[in-house]
Amino acid sequence: MFQHLANSLVPLFSLIALGAVLGRKTDFFDGRALSGLVTTVGIPALLLHSVLSMDMNIGQMGELVAITVVWIVVMALVTAAVLRLAGFPVRDYLPALVHPNTGNMGVPVCYALFGPQSLGLAMVISSVIQISHFTLGIGCLSKQFSLAALVRNGPVLALAAGAGLLATETTLPAPVMTTLDMLGSITVPIMLMQLGSSIANLRLSGGREMLWPVAFSFYRPLAGLGVAWLVLLFWPLGQAQAQIFLVQCAMPVAVMSYVLAVRYHGPAQAIALTIPLSVVVSLAVAIAFSV
């Protein structure tokens, strides 16, 4: 199990470190061009390829989608109340504290803990979180929500197309799938290197600026886990599904939250600092599940 975790996490931290070096030595990550490339091309291709590669029945998929939506709603309500009590702008911080890194972190961790049979279930949860990034996340950070913009949103269109193709049992030609795979493969490396660049260029004036990022680093995994446990009390799942659901909800702050904060001028530096700190807490939760 620890070898699988190492195999998943060493590349992740290596890309963050590479991004930190490049961010200090080059101007590769200046501006919003890379973020736009990831959100408009890379993520839609990655999601469509992932949905079409899944092997599960529609009933399992629907139940996981529904319970994940319920979890997002409850987690958002709890987090909004916490942020108001702490005096933070809710719209700026809500997406980062609600959305876990279920993709490039959660999926590998579920594989390490539960084996290859967990991948499809973990990917369904991750897909719902991705939709929430581009609805709840963008709606909060841009201070507006447009149904027309949602309908035109690349990841949402990709997931709708994938669901339609699955429902009609339509198989895309192998060259098309290969193209989607290649386009989607640019997404995670760019996101991780952008994160490393932002961390390397943080400018903190003192220890007080670390206080809230540290607190948020504990809040995101532990509150996510607690809300997931509460939801499961009222909506029990099978043992395997419940374990995957709990682990995914306990993942750290998502790299996508940082990418969207950069694009919409949110608190990108605070989020960038929170991500690696929350990874440590999430790993402790994952290890607890493995014992």
PDB file of N, CA and C in Angstrom, residues 36 38-48 130-131 134 138 148-162 263:
ATOM      1  N   GLY A  36      -6.150  29.239 -18.929  1.00  0.00           N
ATOM      2  CA  GLY A  36      -7.195  29.148 -19.950  1.00  0.00           C
ATOM      3  C   GLY A  36      -7.078  27.881 -20.774  1.00  0.00           C
ATOM      4  N   VAL A  38      -5.818  25.019 -19.801  1.00  0.00           N
ATOM      5  CA  VAL A  38      -6.217  23.887 -18.965  1.00  0.00           C
ATOM      6  C   VAL A  38      -7.734  23.801 -18.844  1.00  0.00           C
ATOM      7  N   THR A  39      -8.386  24.935 -18.575  1.00  0.00           N
ATOM      8  CA  THR A  39      -9.826  24.904 -18.302  1.00  0.00           C
ATOM      9  C   THR A  39     -10.677  24.732 -19.553  1.00  0.00           C
ATOM     10  N   THR A  40     -10.180  25.168 -20.710  1.00  0.00           N
ATOM     11  CA  THR A  40     -11.002  25.096 -21.920  1.00  0.00           C
ATOM     12  C   THR A  40     -10.689  23.895 -22.811  1.00  0.00           C
ATOM     13  N   VAL A  41      -9.493  23.326 -22.673  1.00  0.00           N
ATOM     14  CA  VAL A  41      -9.100  22.196 -23.519  1.00  0.00           C
ATOM     15  C   VAL A  41      -8.771  20.959 -22.696  1.00  0.00           C
ATOM     16  N   GLY A  42      -7.849  21.116 -21.768  1.00  0.00           N
ATOM     17  CA  GLY A  42      -7.344  19.948 -21.051  1.00  0.00           C
ATOM     18  C   GLY A  42      -8.387  19.244 -20.213  1.00  0.00           C
ATOM     19  N   ILE A  43      -9.101  19.990 -19.375  1.00  0.00           N
ATOM     20  CA  ILE A  43     -10.066  19.358 -18.465  1.00  0.00           C
ATOM     21  C   ILE A  43     -11.241  18.728 -19.210  1.00  0.00           C
ATOM     22  N   PRO A  44     -11.863  19.391 -20.187  1.00  0.00           N
ATOM     23  CA  PRO A  44     -12.942  18.714 -20.924  1.00  0.00           C
ATOM     24  C   PRO A  44     -12.488  17.409 -21.569  1.00  0.00           C
ATOM     25  N   ALA A  45     -11.299  17.413 -22.154  1.00  0.00           N
ATOM     26  CA  ALA A  45     -10.798  16.188 -22.783  1.00  0.00           C
ATOM     27  C   ALA A  45     -10.555  15.103 -21.747  1.00  0.00           C
ATOM     28  N   LEU A  46      -9.986  15.483 -20.610  1.00  0.00           N
ATOM     29  CA  LEU A  46      -9.711  14.513 -19.541  1.00  0.00           C
ATOM     30  C   LEU A  46     -11.002  13.908 -19.007  1.00  0.00           C
ATOM     31  N   LEU A  47     -12.016  14.736 -18.764  1.00  0.00           N
ATOM     32  CA  LEU A  47     -13.273  14.232 -18.223  1.00  0.00           C
ATOM     33  C   LEU A  47     -13.999  13.330 -19.207  1.00  0.00           C
ATOM     34  N   LEU A  48     -14.051  13.728 -20.477  1.00  0.00           N
ATOM     35  CA  LEU A  48     -14.743  12.901 -21.458  1.00  0.00           C
ATOM     36  C   LEU A  48     -14.056  11.549 -21.608  1.00  0.00           C
ATOM     37  N   GLN A 130     -15.722  18.051 -10.294  1.00  0.00           N
ATOM     38  CA  GLN A 130     -15.268  18.907 -11.389  1.00  0.00           C
ATOM     39  C   GLN A 130     -16.404  19.801 -11.886  1.00  0.00           C
ATOM     40  N   ILE A 131     -17.611  19.249 -11.987  1.00  0.00           N
ATOM     41  CA  ILE A 131     -18.755  20.068 -12.385  1.00  0.00           C
ATOM     42  C   ILE A 131     -18.993  21.178 -11.367  1.00  0.00           C
ATOM     43  N   PHE A 134     -16.934  24.239 -11.733  1.00  0.00           N
ATOM     44  CA  PHE A 134     -17.316  25.144 -12.812  1.00  0.00           C
ATOM     45  C   PHE A 134     -18.737  25.674 -12.664  1.00  0.00           C
ATOM     46  N   ILE A 138     -16.903  28.791  -9.984  1.00  0.00           N
ATOM     47  CA  ILE A 138     -16.853  29.974 -10.844  1.00  0.00           C
ATOM     48  C   ILE A 138     -17.933  30.967 -10.441  1.00  0.00           C
ATOM     49  N   ALA A 148     -26.644  30.231 -18.998  1.00  0.00           N
ATOM     50  CA  ALA A 148     -26.129  30.145 -20.372  1.00  0.00           C
ATOM     51  C   ALA A 148     -24.640  29.825 -20.371  1.00  0.00           C
ATOM     52  N   ALA A 149     -23.903  30.453 -19.436  1.00  0.00           N
ATOM     53  CA  ALA A 149     -22.465  30.173 -19.346  1.00  0.00           C
ATOM     54  C   ALA A 149     -22.229  28.729 -18.923  1.00  0.00           C
ATOM     55  N   LEU A 150     -23.077  28.206 -18.037  1.00  0.00           N
ATOM     56  CA  LEU A 150     -22.951  26.814 -17.616  1.00  0.00           C
ATOM     57  C   LEU A 150     -23.169  25.872 -18.781  1.00  0.00           C
ATOM     58  N   VAL A 151     -24.178  26.168 -19.594  1.00  0.00           N
ATOM     59  CA  VAL A 151     -24.478  25.312 -20.744  1.00  0.00           C
ATOM     60  C   VAL A 151     -23.323  25.313 -21.738  1.00  0.00           C
ATOM     61  N   ARG A 152     -22.608  26.430 -21.827  1.00  0.00           N
ATOM     62  CA  ARG A 152     -21.475  26.523 -22.748  1.00  0.00           C
ATOM     63  C   ARG A 152     -20.169  26.063 -22.127  1.00  0.00           C
ATOM     64  N   ASN A 153     -20.201  25.688 -20.841  1.00  0.00           N
ATOM     65  CA  ASN A 153     -18.984  25.333 -20.135  1.00  0.00           C
ATOM     66  C   ASN A 153     -18.400  24.024 -20.665  1.00  0.00           C
ATOM     67  N   GLY A 154     -17.113  24.027 -20.986  1.00  0.00           N
ATOM     68  CA  GLY A 154     -16.470  22.861 -21.590  1.00  0.00           C
ATOM     69  C   GLY A 154     -16.572  21.588 -20.775  1.00  0.00           C
ATOM     70  N   PRO A 155     -16.174  21.596 -19.487  1.00  0.00           N
ATOM     71  CA  PRO A 155     -16.284  20.364 -18.686  1.00  0.00           C
ATOM     72  C   PRO A 155     -17.713  19.854 -18.555  1.00  0.00           C
ATOM     73  N   VAL A 156     -18.681  20.759 -18.394  1.00  0.00           N
ATOM     74  CA  VAL A 156     -20.075  20.324 -18.288  1.00  0.00           C
ATOM     75  C   VAL A 156     -20.526  19.669 -19.590  1.00  0.00           C
ATOM     76  N   LEU A 157     -20.182  20.275 -20.717  1.00  0.00           N
ATOM     77  CA  LEU A 157     -20.530  19.694 -22.016  1.00  0.00           C
ATOM     78  C   LEU A 157     -19.856  18.334 -22.203  1.00  0.00           C
ATOM     79  N   ALA A 158     -18.599  18.221 -21.750  1.00  0.00           N
ATOM     80  CA  ALA A 158     -17.880  16.955 -21.887  1.00  0.00           C
ATOM     81  C   ALA A 158     -18.553  15.847 -21.094  1.00  0.00           C
ATOM     82  N   LEU A 159     -18.976  16.157 -19.860  1.00  0.00           N
ATOM     83  CA  LEU A 159     -19.630  15.142 -19.036  1.00  0.00           C
ATOM     84  C   LEU A 159     -20.997  14.781 -19.599  1.00  0.00           C
ATOM     85  N   ALA A 160     -21.727  15.774 -20.105  1.00  0.00           N
ATOM     86  CA  ALA A 160     -23.037  15.488 -20.712  1.00  0.00           C
ATOM     87  C   ALA A 160     -22.867  14.604 -21.943  1.00  0.00           C
ATOM     88  N   ALA A 161     -21.860  14.915 -22.766  1.00  0.00           N
ATOM     89  CA  ALA A 161     -21.603  14.093 -23.946  1.00  0.00           C
ATOM     90  C   ALA A 161     -21.205  12.681 -23.552  1.00  0.00           C
ATOM     91  N   GLY A 162     -20.383  12.565 -22.517  1.00  0.00           N
ATOM     92  CA  GLY A 162     -19.965  11.241 -22.061  1.00  0.00           C
ATOM     93  C   GLY A 162     -21.132  10.420 -21.554  1.00  0.00           C
ATOM     94  N   ARG A 263      -7.453  32.735 -12.226  1.00  0.00           N
ATOM     95  CA  ARG A 263      -8.191  33.240 -13.389  1.00  0.00           C
ATOM     96  C   ARG A 263      -9.174  34.329 -13.007  1.00  0.00           C
TER      97      ARG A 263
END
